[in-house]
Structure formats: C-alpha cells, structure tokens
C-alpha cells in the first residue's frame, strides 16, 4: 500500500478525542476522499498524515515505510501537500511559485537548474496554467491559484498527493476542472490522492475509497459506493437524503438530494 494508517488517534490537550482507532489504506493510483460534518477532524487528520501534528496513538506508513523513519526532506520527495487556496500577498509569479515545489531537491541555498525548470514546465502543462507562467499570483482568480498550488505540489514528483478541500469556494466550472484533474492524476500518473471535502457528490464522482468521519471520533472506511449509502449518510449528517443516479455518455453520475433535517428524539 502507498499509504496506510493503523489505529490512529488524536485529541487536543484536555479534550475528548477528535478521532480514535482510525484505520485505512490506499494503494497506488487510488483516490481517497475524507468526508464528514464540520468539526469532525478532517483537516486535523491531514495534519497528522503530514506530520504537522503528532499521533497520540497509532501509526502511519508511506510507501511501505513508517512515517517516523523519514528524515529531512526525504518525506517531501514522496508526499506533496496542496493547502486551501488563499489570496497570495507575496509578489511571486506562477512559474516562481511552481518551482518552489523543487525545494526538497535543492536545499536551502540551491537554485533551480534546467532539469528543475523542465519538471516545472510539465507540472504547469498538466494543470493547464502554463500560459499564466509570468502572471503574478496575487492577480489570479481562486480557481487559477488552486491549479498553481497543485502544479507546485506536482513539481516535487511525489508518489502521494494530499489536498485540503481543493474544490471549496470555487464555481461549478472550476470544481469540475479540479475533479477531472484529480481523476487524471490517479489514472494516468498513478498518483495516490487523498483529499478532504464537504461534497459527497465529489467523493462519489472520483474517489475509489472514502473515509467517513462522524461526530464521535469514529469512522467508516471502504469502497466509496459501499460507504456513502443512504443509511450511513443519514446517520452521520442527520439529514434525510436521496441518492439520485443519472447515466451520461456511458458513465453513471450520482447526486445527493437533501430532503429534510432529522430531528433528535428529545425534540
């Protein structure tokens, strides 16, 4: 497996666990969606995977190696991170920003060479931002900036790509561009992609596997179509739903139709 977590647990000091005994695994070329209500720990889980927060119990493995066995920049040659796009305040061009993805290979004072620029060119072409290379990132739209951040991550030539709500805040077109890119990276480049999302439809559209977190620190993990059932979704989100499927050009697309709030018995 490219990525696995065994009995992962985390809680902030003197608080109940955000999540406990979470286990999952994702293979090469697979997409994992992390889904759940606000406040259940989706971003916290990603921070634990990236080493920004320490597991209290349990462990993670990347490319068959324990997370603890990586040292220095070796981790960032295998794993790349795409944060949520926020307005850039530094006057970097798109090309300069994408080249920052080569940092694990260059060291503190290293400068990108011809090979690094060729890799950056490929990353910009893959994400469709090559025509923006001389634009200042502070002048980009949210969708354009999100694609630039993905290109920066791809510039590290990782095996695993971890993305924090890559489609949030984007319009319909840009959401679809991001989802199509995720699917293409997994299928053509054989990248393992992990992304958290607020949109169940997006998980149904591109994710092979889904980790559904609830408000009690527990999770359901498995194949997406087996996890995102009416029963599981209603239990986790407390909303009556219907899953509507529509075939288009030989492919079945699924949408989640929220019907009504589920009231607690005490009400």
Short mmCIF file of N, CA and C in Angstrom, two decimals, residues 6-180:
data_model
loop_
_atom_site.label_atom_id
_atom_site.label_comp_id
_atom_site.label_asym_id
_atom_site.label_seq_id
_atom_site.Cartn_x
_atom_site.Cartn_y
_atom_site.Cartn_z
N UNK A 6 -2.90 2.87 10.87
CA UNK A 6 -3.35 1.81 11.75
C UNK A 6 -3.69 2.36 13.13
N UNK A 7 -4.97 2.30 13.48
CA UNK A 7 -5.46 2.70 14.80
C UNK A 7 -5.00 4.09 15.20
N UNK A 8 -5.11 5.03 14.27
CA UNK A 8 -4.70 6.40 14.53
C UNK A 8 -5.62 7.10 15.51
N UNK A 9 -5.03 7.80 16.48
CA UNK A 9 -5.79 8.54 17.50
C UNK A 9 -5.18 9.93 17.67
N UNK A 10 -6.05 10.91 17.89
CA UNK A 10 -5.56 12.26 18.17
C UNK A 10 -6.60 13.04 18.95
N UNK A 11 -6.13 13.82 19.92
CA UNK A 11 -7.00 14.76 20.63
C UNK A 11 -6.16 15.96 21.03
N UNK A 12 -6.82 17.12 21.07
CA UNK A 12 -6.14 18.30 21.57
C UNK A 12 -6.12 18.23 23.10
N UNK A 13 -5.22 18.92 23.73
CA UNK A 13 -4.99 18.80 25.17
C UNK A 13 -6.28 18.99 25.96
N UNK A 14 -6.55 18.04 26.86
CA UNK A 14 -7.68 18.06 27.79
C UNK A 14 -9.04 18.07 27.07
N UNK A 15 -9.07 17.58 25.84
CA UNK A 15 -10.32 17.49 25.13
C UNK A 15 -10.58 16.05 24.75
N UNK A 16 -11.83 15.74 24.47
CA UNK A 16 -12.15 14.39 24.04
C UNK A 16 -11.49 14.13 22.69
N UNK A 17 -11.24 12.88 22.34
CA UNK A 17 -10.55 12.57 21.09
C UNK A 17 -11.27 13.17 19.87
N UNK A 18 -10.48 13.75 18.97
CA UNK A 18 -11.04 14.21 17.70
C UNK A 18 -11.40 12.98 16.87
N UNK A 19 -10.48 12.01 16.86
CA UNK A 19 -10.76 10.71 16.26
C UNK A 19 -9.93 9.66 16.97
N UNK A 20 -10.40 8.42 16.97
CA UNK A 20 -9.67 7.36 17.65
C UNK A 20 -9.83 6.04 16.91
N UNK A 21 -8.73 5.29 16.91
CA UNK A 21 -8.68 3.96 16.28
C UNK A 21 -9.13 3.99 14.82
N UNK A 22 -8.66 5.01 14.11
CA UNK A 22 -8.97 5.10 12.68
C UNK A 22 -7.92 4.32 11.89
N UNK A 23 -8.40 3.46 11.01
CA UNK A 23 -7.51 2.67 10.16
C UNK A 23 -8.01 2.73 8.71
N UNK A 24 -7.08 2.87 7.79
CA UNK A 24 -7.43 2.83 6.37
C UNK A 24 -6.16 2.61 5.55
N UNK A 25 -6.33 2.28 4.29
CA UNK A 25 -5.20 2.10 3.40
C UNK A 25 -5.60 2.48 1.98
N UNK A 26 -4.63 3.03 1.26
CA UNK A 26 -4.87 3.48 -0.11
C UNK A 26 -3.70 3.01 -0.96
N UNK A 27 -3.98 2.43 -2.10
CA UNK A 27 -2.95 1.88 -2.96
C UNK A 27 -2.54 2.88 -4.03
N UNK A 28 -1.53 2.52 -4.77
CA UNK A 28 -1.03 3.34 -5.87
C UNK A 28 -2.15 3.57 -6.90
N UNK A 29 -2.32 4.82 -7.30
CA UNK A 29 -3.31 5.15 -8.31
C UNK A 29 -4.73 5.25 -7.79
N UNK A 30 -4.93 5.15 -6.48
CA UNK A 30 -6.27 5.26 -5.91
C UNK A 30 -6.50 6.65 -5.34
N UNK A 31 -7.78 7.00 -5.23
CA UNK A 31 -8.19 8.29 -4.65
C UNK A 31 -9.00 8.00 -3.39
N UNK A 32 -8.61 8.65 -2.29
CA UNK A 32 -9.34 8.55 -1.03
C UNK A 32 -9.97 9.89 -0.71
N UNK A 33 -11.28 9.91 -0.50
CA UNK A 33 -11.98 11.11 -0.04
C UNK A 33 -12.21 11.01 1.46
N UNK A 34 -11.91 12.09 2.18
CA UNK A 34 -12.19 12.17 3.61
C UNK A 34 -13.38 13.11 3.77
N UNK A 35 -14.45 12.58 4.34
CA UNK A 35 -15.73 13.28 4.34
C UNK A 35 -16.33 13.25 5.74
N UNK A 36 -17.09 14.29 6.08
CA UNK A 36 -17.78 14.32 7.36
C UNK A 36 -18.27 15.72 7.67
N UNK A 37 -19.10 15.88 8.70
CA UNK A 37 -19.62 17.21 9.08
C UNK A 37 -18.49 18.14 9.52
N UNK A 38 -18.82 19.42 9.65
CA UNK A 38 -17.85 20.39 10.15
C UNK A 38 -17.40 20.00 11.56
N UNK A 39 -16.11 20.16 11.81
CA UNK A 39 -15.59 19.97 13.15
C UNK A 39 -15.28 18.54 13.54
N UNK A 40 -15.35 17.59 12.60
CA UNK A 40 -15.08 16.19 12.97
C UNK A 40 -13.61 15.83 12.86
N UNK A 41 -12.78 16.72 12.32
CA UNK A 41 -11.34 16.45 12.29
C UNK A 41 -10.77 16.10 10.93
N UNK A 42 -11.43 16.51 9.85
CA UNK A 42 -10.91 16.19 8.52
C UNK A 42 -9.54 16.82 8.30
N UNK A 43 -9.43 18.12 8.56
CA UNK A 43 -8.14 18.79 8.37
C UNK A 43 -7.13 18.33 9.41
N UNK A 44 -7.58 18.06 10.63
CA UNK A 44 -6.69 17.54 11.67
C UNK A 44 -6.07 16.22 11.23
N UNK A 45 -6.86 15.36 10.61
CA UNK A 45 -6.34 14.09 10.12
C UNK A 45 -5.26 14.31 9.08
N UNK A 46 -5.48 15.25 8.16
CA UNK A 46 -4.46 15.54 7.16
C UNK A 46 -3.18 16.05 7.82
N UNK A 47 -3.32 16.88 8.85
CA UNK A 47 -2.14 17.40 9.55
C UNK A 47 -1.36 16.29 10.23
N UNK A 48 -2.06 15.28 10.74
CA UNK A 48 -1.38 14.13 11.33
C UNK A 48 -0.64 13.34 10.24
N UNK A 49 -1.27 13.17 9.10
CA UNK A 49 -0.63 12.46 8.00
C UNK A 49 0.64 13.18 7.54
N UNK A 50 0.60 14.51 7.56
CA UNK A 50 1.72 15.30 7.08
C UNK A 50 2.79 15.53 8.14
N UNK A 51 2.53 15.12 9.37
CA UNK A 51 3.49 15.31 10.44
C UNK A 51 3.42 16.67 11.10
N UNK A 52 2.43 17.49 10.73
CA UNK A 52 2.26 18.79 11.39
C UNK A 52 1.74 18.61 12.81
N UNK A 53 0.98 17.54 13.04
CA UNK A 53 0.54 17.14 14.36
C UNK A 53 1.00 15.70 14.60
N UNK A 54 1.26 15.36 15.85
CA UNK A 54 1.74 14.01 16.18
C UNK A 54 0.58 13.12 16.61
N UNK A 55 0.57 11.90 16.08
CA UNK A 55 -0.40 10.92 16.53
C UNK A 55 -0.21 10.69 18.03
N UNK A 56 -1.29 10.57 18.75
CA UNK A 56 -1.17 10.20 20.16
C UNK A 56 -1.03 8.70 20.31
N UNK A 57 -1.72 7.99 19.45
CA UNK A 57 -1.53 6.54 19.36
C UNK A 57 -1.72 6.15 17.90
N UNK A 58 -1.23 4.98 17.58
CA UNK A 58 -1.35 4.52 16.21
C UNK A 58 -0.18 4.96 15.37
N UNK A 59 -0.24 4.66 14.08
CA UNK A 59 0.89 4.95 13.21
C UNK A 59 0.43 5.06 11.76
N UNK A 60 1.29 5.68 10.95
CA UNK A 60 1.05 5.80 9.52
C UNK A 60 2.28 5.30 8.78
N UNK A 61 2.05 4.75 7.59
CA UNK A 61 3.14 4.28 6.74
C UNK A 61 2.95 4.86 5.34
N UNK A 62 4.07 5.24 4.74
CA UNK A 62 4.07 5.77 3.38
C UNK A 62 5.04 4.96 2.54
N UNK A 63 4.59 4.46 1.42
CA UNK A 63 5.42 3.68 0.52
C UNK A 63 6.06 2.50 1.24
N UNK A 64 5.33 1.92 2.20
CA UNK A 64 5.83 0.78 2.95
C UNK A 64 6.79 1.13 4.07
N UNK A 65 7.04 2.42 4.32
CA UNK A 65 7.95 2.86 5.37
C UNK A 65 7.18 3.60 6.45
N UNK A 66 7.57 3.37 7.69
CA UNK A 66 6.95 4.07 8.80
C UNK A 66 7.14 5.58 8.65
N UNK A 67 6.12 6.33 9.03
CA UNK A 67 6.22 7.79 8.98
C UNK A 67 7.41 8.28 9.78
N UNK A 68 7.72 7.61 10.87
CA UNK A 68 8.82 8.05 11.75
C UNK A 68 10.19 7.81 11.13
N UNK A 69 10.26 6.98 10.09
CA UNK A 69 11.57 6.65 9.52
C UNK A 69 12.04 7.68 8.49
N UNK A 70 11.17 8.61 8.11
CA UNK A 70 11.58 9.65 7.16
C UNK A 70 12.33 10.75 7.91
N UNK A 71 13.39 11.26 7.28
CA UNK A 71 14.18 12.32 7.89
C UNK A 71 14.45 13.43 6.87
N UNK A 72 14.53 14.66 7.36
CA UNK A 72 14.84 15.78 6.49
C UNK A 72 13.81 15.94 5.38
N UNK A 73 14.31 16.14 4.18
CA UNK A 73 13.43 16.39 3.03
C UNK A 73 12.94 15.12 2.36
N UNK A 74 13.37 13.95 2.87
CA UNK A 74 13.01 12.69 2.19
C UNK A 74 11.50 12.49 2.14
N UNK A 75 10.81 12.92 3.19
CA UNK A 75 9.35 12.77 3.23
C UNK A 75 8.69 13.58 2.11
N UNK A 76 9.20 14.80 1.88
CA UNK A 76 8.57 15.71 0.92
C UNK A 76 8.93 15.39 -0.52
N UNK A 77 9.79 14.39 -0.70
CA UNK A 77 10.02 13.87 -2.05
C UNK A 77 8.99 12.81 -2.41
N UNK A 78 8.36 12.24 -1.41
CA UNK A 78 7.35 11.20 -1.62
C UNK A 78 5.92 11.74 -1.48
N UNK A 79 5.76 12.73 -0.60
CA UNK A 79 4.43 13.24 -0.26
C UNK A 79 4.38 14.74 -0.52
N UNK A 80 3.39 15.19 -1.26
CA UNK A 80 3.21 16.61 -1.52
C UNK A 80 1.87 17.07 -0.98
N UNK A 81 1.81 18.32 -0.57
CA UNK A 81 0.63 18.87 0.09
C UNK A 81 0.09 20.06 -0.69
N UNK A 82 -1.21 20.07 -0.90
CA UNK A 82 -1.87 21.20 -1.55
C UNK A 82 -2.81 21.83 -0.52
N UNK A 83 -2.47 23.00 0.04
CA UNK A 83 -3.35 23.65 1.01
C UNK A 83 -4.52 24.30 0.30
N UNK A 84 -5.47 24.81 1.08
CA UNK A 84 -6.56 25.58 0.51
C UNK A 84 -6.00 26.86 -0.09
N UNK A 85 -6.50 27.21 -1.27
CA UNK A 85 -6.01 28.41 -1.96
C UNK A 85 -6.45 29.66 -1.21
N UNK A 86 -5.49 30.50 -0.88
CA UNK A 86 -5.80 31.80 -0.26
C UNK A 86 -5.07 32.87 -1.06
N UNK A 87 -5.58 34.06 -1.01
CA UNK A 87 -5.01 35.14 -1.81
C UNK A 87 -3.53 35.32 -1.48
N UNK A 88 -2.68 35.31 -2.50
CA UNK A 88 -1.25 35.48 -2.31
C UNK A 88 -0.93 36.95 -2.03
N UNK A 89 -0.07 37.17 -1.04
CA UNK A 89 0.37 38.53 -0.75
C UNK A 89 1.82 38.77 -1.15
N UNK A 90 2.52 37.69 -1.55
CA UNK A 90 3.91 37.83 -1.96
C UNK A 90 3.98 37.95 -3.48
N UNK A 91 4.87 38.79 -3.99
CA UNK A 91 4.90 39.07 -5.43
C UNK A 91 5.64 38.00 -6.23
N UNK A 92 5.18 36.76 -6.15
CA UNK A 92 5.79 35.68 -6.93
C UNK A 92 4.98 35.46 -8.20
N UNK A 93 5.69 35.16 -9.27
CA UNK A 93 4.99 34.76 -10.49
C UNK A 93 4.54 33.31 -10.36
N UNK A 94 3.70 32.88 -11.30
CA UNK A 94 3.25 31.49 -11.30
C UNK A 94 4.44 30.55 -11.44
N UNK A 95 5.34 30.85 -12.35
CA UNK A 95 6.50 29.97 -12.57
C UNK A 95 7.36 29.89 -11.31
N UNK A 96 7.61 31.02 -10.67
CA UNK A 96 8.41 31.02 -9.44
C UNK A 96 7.74 30.21 -8.34
N UNK A 97 6.41 30.33 -8.23
CA UNK A 97 5.67 29.58 -7.22
C UNK A 97 5.75 28.08 -7.48
N UNK A 98 5.57 27.69 -8.73
CA UNK A 98 5.61 26.27 -9.06
C UNK A 98 7.01 25.70 -8.80
N UNK A 99 8.05 26.46 -9.11
CA UNK A 99 9.43 26.00 -8.89
C UNK A 99 9.73 25.78 -7.41
N UNK A 100 8.96 26.42 -6.51
CA UNK A 100 9.16 26.18 -5.08
C UNK A 100 8.92 24.71 -4.73
N UNK A 101 8.18 24.01 -5.57
CA UNK A 101 7.95 22.59 -5.34
C UNK A 101 9.21 21.75 -5.47
N UNK A 102 10.26 22.30 -6.05
CA UNK A 102 11.53 21.57 -6.17
C UNK A 102 12.40 21.72 -4.92
N UNK A 103 11.92 22.44 -3.92
CA UNK A 103 12.72 22.71 -2.71
C UNK A 103 13.31 21.47 -2.05
N UNK A 104 12.59 20.34 -1.96
CA UNK A 104 13.19 19.16 -1.31
C UNK A 104 14.45 18.64 -1.99
N UNK A 105 14.63 19.01 -3.25
CA UNK A 105 15.78 18.52 -4.01
C UNK A 105 16.93 19.55 -4.08
N UNK A 106 16.65 20.80 -3.68
CA UNK A 106 17.62 21.87 -3.90
C UNK A 106 18.38 22.28 -2.65
N UNK A 107 17.82 22.02 -1.49
CA UNK A 107 18.46 22.50 -0.28
C UNK A 107 18.15 23.97 -0.03
N UNK A 108 18.71 24.50 1.04
CA UNK A 108 18.36 25.86 1.48
C UNK A 108 18.83 26.91 0.49
N UNK A 109 20.05 26.77 -0.02
CA UNK A 109 20.62 27.81 -0.87
C UNK A 109 20.69 27.39 -2.34
N UNK A 110 20.11 26.26 -2.67
CA UNK A 110 20.18 25.78 -4.04
C UNK A 110 19.29 26.58 -4.97
N UNK A 111 19.68 26.64 -6.23
CA UNK A 111 18.89 27.32 -7.24
C UNK A 111 18.43 26.32 -8.29
N UNK A 112 17.22 26.47 -8.79
CA UNK A 112 16.73 25.52 -9.79
C UNK A 112 17.55 25.55 -11.08
N UNK A 113 17.82 24.36 -11.60
CA UNK A 113 18.56 24.26 -12.85
C UNK A 113 17.64 23.90 -13.99
N UNK A 114 18.24 23.49 -15.11
CA UNK A 114 17.46 23.19 -16.30
C UNK A 114 16.49 22.04 -16.06
N UNK A 115 16.94 20.99 -15.37
CA UNK A 115 16.06 19.85 -15.09
C UNK A 115 14.85 20.29 -14.27
N UNK A 116 15.11 21.13 -13.27
CA UNK A 116 14.01 21.60 -12.42
C UNK A 116 13.00 22.41 -13.23
N UNK A 117 13.47 23.21 -14.15
CA UNK A 117 12.58 24.03 -14.97
C UNK A 117 11.77 23.16 -15.94
N UNK A 118 12.37 22.10 -16.43
CA UNK A 118 11.63 21.19 -17.31
C UNK A 118 10.52 20.48 -16.54
N UNK A 119 10.81 20.09 -15.30
CA UNK A 119 9.79 19.45 -14.46
C UNK A 119 8.68 20.43 -14.14
N UNK A 120 9.04 21.69 -13.86
CA UNK A 120 8.04 22.72 -13.59
C UNK A 120 7.18 22.96 -14.82
N UNK A 121 7.80 22.98 -16.00
CA UNK A 121 7.04 23.15 -17.24
C UNK A 121 6.00 22.04 -17.40
N UNK A 122 6.41 20.81 -17.12
CA UNK A 122 5.48 19.67 -17.23
C UNK A 122 4.33 19.82 -16.25
N UNK A 123 4.63 20.22 -15.00
CA UNK A 123 3.59 20.39 -13.98
C UNK A 123 2.60 21.48 -14.39
N UNK A 124 3.11 22.56 -14.98
CA UNK A 124 2.22 23.64 -15.41
C UNK A 124 1.36 23.22 -16.59
N UNK A 125 1.91 22.41 -17.48
CA UNK A 125 1.10 21.91 -18.61
C UNK A 125 0.02 20.96 -18.12
N UNK A 126 0.37 20.09 -17.18
CA UNK A 126 -0.59 19.13 -16.66
C UNK A 126 -1.78 19.81 -16.01
N UNK A 127 -1.54 20.93 -15.36
CA UNK A 127 -2.61 21.63 -14.65
C UNK A 127 -3.21 22.76 -15.48
N UNK A 128 -2.69 22.99 -16.68
CA UNK A 128 -3.26 23.99 -17.57
C UNK A 128 -2.94 25.42 -17.20
N UNK A 129 -1.84 25.66 -16.47
CA UNK A 129 -1.50 27.04 -16.08
C UNK A 129 -0.24 27.53 -16.76
N UNK A 130 0.25 26.79 -17.75
CA UNK A 130 1.50 27.19 -18.40
C UNK A 130 1.39 28.57 -19.06
N UNK A 131 0.19 28.92 -19.55
CA UNK A 131 0.03 30.22 -20.19
C UNK A 131 0.01 31.36 -19.17
N UNK A 132 -0.04 31.01 -17.87
CA UNK A 132 -0.05 32.02 -16.80
C UNK A 132 1.32 32.21 -16.17
N UNK A 133 2.34 31.58 -16.71
CA UNK A 133 3.62 31.48 -16.01
C UNK A 133 4.21 32.83 -15.58
N UNK A 134 3.96 33.87 -16.32
CA UNK A 134 4.53 35.18 -15.99
C UNK A 134 3.59 36.08 -15.21
N UNK A 135 2.38 35.57 -14.91
CA UNK A 135 1.42 36.34 -14.12
C UNK A 135 1.80 36.34 -12.65
N UNK A 136 1.51 37.42 -11.96
CA UNK A 136 1.71 37.48 -10.51
C UNK A 136 0.59 36.70 -9.83
N UNK A 137 0.94 35.86 -8.87
CA UNK A 137 -0.07 35.03 -8.21
C UNK A 137 -1.12 35.86 -7.48
N UNK A 138 -0.76 37.05 -7.08
CA UNK A 138 -1.74 37.90 -6.38
C UNK A 138 -2.82 38.41 -7.31
N UNK A 139 -2.62 38.25 -8.62
CA UNK A 139 -3.61 38.71 -9.60
C UNK A 139 -4.50 37.58 -10.11
N UNK A 140 -4.33 36.37 -9.61
CA UNK A 140 -5.07 35.22 -10.11
C UNK A 140 -6.42 35.07 -9.43
N UNK A 141 -7.34 34.41 -10.12
CA UNK A 141 -8.61 34.04 -9.51
C UNK A 141 -8.39 32.86 -8.56
N UNK A 142 -9.41 32.54 -7.76
CA UNK A 142 -9.29 31.42 -6.84
C UNK A 142 -9.04 30.10 -7.54
N UNK A 143 -9.74 29.89 -8.65
CA UNK A 143 -9.55 28.65 -9.40
C UNK A 143 -8.18 28.54 -10.01
N UNK A 144 -7.69 29.65 -10.56
CA UNK A 144 -6.35 29.66 -11.15
C UNK A 144 -5.29 29.41 -10.08
N UNK A 145 -5.45 30.05 -8.92
CA UNK A 145 -4.46 29.88 -7.85
C UNK A 145 -4.46 28.44 -7.35
N UNK A 146 -5.63 27.82 -7.25
CA UNK A 146 -5.69 26.43 -6.79
C UNK A 146 -4.93 25.52 -7.74
N UNK A 147 -5.05 25.74 -9.03
CA UNK A 147 -4.33 24.94 -10.01
C UNK A 147 -2.82 25.19 -9.92
N UNK A 148 -2.42 26.42 -9.63
CA UNK A 148 -0.99 26.71 -9.45
C UNK A 148 -0.43 25.96 -8.24
N UNK A 149 -1.20 25.91 -7.15
CA UNK A 149 -0.74 25.20 -5.96
C UNK A 149 -0.63 23.70 -6.22
N UNK A 150 -1.52 23.17 -7.04
CA UNK A 150 -1.41 21.76 -7.42
C UNK A 150 -0.17 21.54 -8.28
N UNK A 151 0.08 22.46 -9.21
CA UNK A 151 1.29 22.36 -10.03
C UNK A 151 2.55 22.41 -9.17
N UNK A 152 2.55 23.27 -8.17
CA UNK A 152 3.70 23.35 -7.26
C UNK A 152 3.93 22.01 -6.56
N UNK A 153 2.85 21.38 -6.11
CA UNK A 153 2.98 20.07 -5.45
C UNK A 153 3.49 19.02 -6.43
N UNK A 154 2.98 19.02 -7.65
CA UNK A 154 3.40 18.04 -8.64
C UNK A 154 4.86 18.22 -9.03
N UNK A 155 5.37 19.41 -8.85
CA UNK A 155 6.76 19.70 -9.22
C UNK A 155 7.74 18.90 -8.36
N UNK A 156 7.29 18.42 -7.21
CA UNK A 156 8.14 17.58 -6.36
C UNK A 156 8.16 16.13 -6.84
N UNK A 157 7.38 15.81 -7.86
CA UNK A 157 7.27 14.45 -8.40
C UNK A 157 6.95 13.44 -7.29
N UNK A 158 5.88 13.70 -6.53
CA UNK A 158 5.56 12.84 -5.39
C UNK A 158 4.87 11.55 -5.82
N UNK A 159 4.80 10.61 -4.89
CA UNK A 159 4.00 9.41 -5.08
C UNK A 159 2.60 9.58 -4.50
N UNK A 160 2.50 10.48 -3.49
CA UNK A 160 1.24 10.70 -2.78
C UNK A 160 0.93 12.19 -2.75
N UNK A 161 -0.29 12.54 -3.09
CA UNK A 161 -0.72 13.93 -3.11
C UNK A 161 -1.84 14.09 -2.09
N UNK A 162 -1.65 14.98 -1.10
CA UNK A 162 -2.64 15.23 -0.06
C UNK A 162 -3.18 16.64 -0.24
N UNK A 163 -4.52 16.76 -0.35
CA UNK A 163 -5.15 18.02 -0.71
C UNK A 163 -6.21 18.40 0.32
N UNK A 164 -6.16 19.64 0.77
CA UNK A 164 -7.09 20.14 1.78
C UNK A 164 -8.21 20.93 1.09
N UNK A 165 -9.37 20.29 0.93
CA UNK A 165 -10.55 20.93 0.33
C UNK A 165 -10.20 21.67 -0.96
N UNK A 166 -9.67 20.96 -1.94
CA UNK A 166 -9.18 21.65 -3.16
C UNK A 166 -10.25 22.33 -3.98
N UNK A 167 -11.53 21.93 -3.81
CA UNK A 167 -12.59 22.50 -4.65
C UNK A 167 -13.49 23.47 -3.90
N UNK A 168 -13.24 23.67 -2.60
CA UNK A 168 -14.09 24.56 -1.81
C UNK A 168 -13.92 26.02 -2.24
N UNK A 169 -15.04 26.72 -2.36
CA UNK A 169 -15.01 28.13 -2.71
C UNK A 169 -14.91 28.41 -4.19
N UNK A 170 -14.87 27.36 -5.01
CA UNK A 170 -14.77 27.55 -6.46
C UNK A 170 -16.14 27.42 -7.11
N UNK A 171 -16.28 28.01 -8.28
CA UNK A 171 -17.55 27.90 -9.00
C UNK A 171 -17.66 26.51 -9.64
N UNK A 172 -18.82 26.22 -10.25
CA UNK A 172 -19.08 24.90 -10.81
C UNK A 172 -18.00 24.46 -11.79
N UNK A 173 -17.63 25.36 -12.69
CA UNK A 173 -16.64 25.02 -13.71
C UNK A 173 -15.30 24.65 -13.09
N UNK A 174 -14.83 25.49 -12.16
CA UNK A 174 -13.52 25.24 -11.56
C UNK A 174 -13.54 24.00 -10.66
N UNK A 175 -14.67 23.74 -10.01
CA UNK A 175 -14.78 22.49 -9.25
C UNK A 175 -14.60 21.29 -10.16
N UNK A 176 -15.25 21.34 -11.32
CA UNK A 176 -15.15 20.23 -12.26
C UNK A 176 -13.74 20.09 -12.81
N UNK A 177 -13.07 21.21 -13.05
CA UNK A 177 -11.68 21.17 -13.52
C UNK A 177 -10.80 20.46 -12.49
N UNK A 178 -10.98 20.79 -11.20
CA UNK A 178 -10.18 20.17 -10.15
C UNK A 178 -10.48 18.68 -10.05
N UNK A 179 -11.76 18.30 -10.09
CA UNK A 179 -12.13 16.88 -10.00
C UNK A 179 -11.58 16.10 -11.19
N UNK A 180 -11.68 16.66 -12.39
CA UNK A 180 -11.13 15.98 -13.56
C UNK A 180 -9.63 15.82 -13.46
#
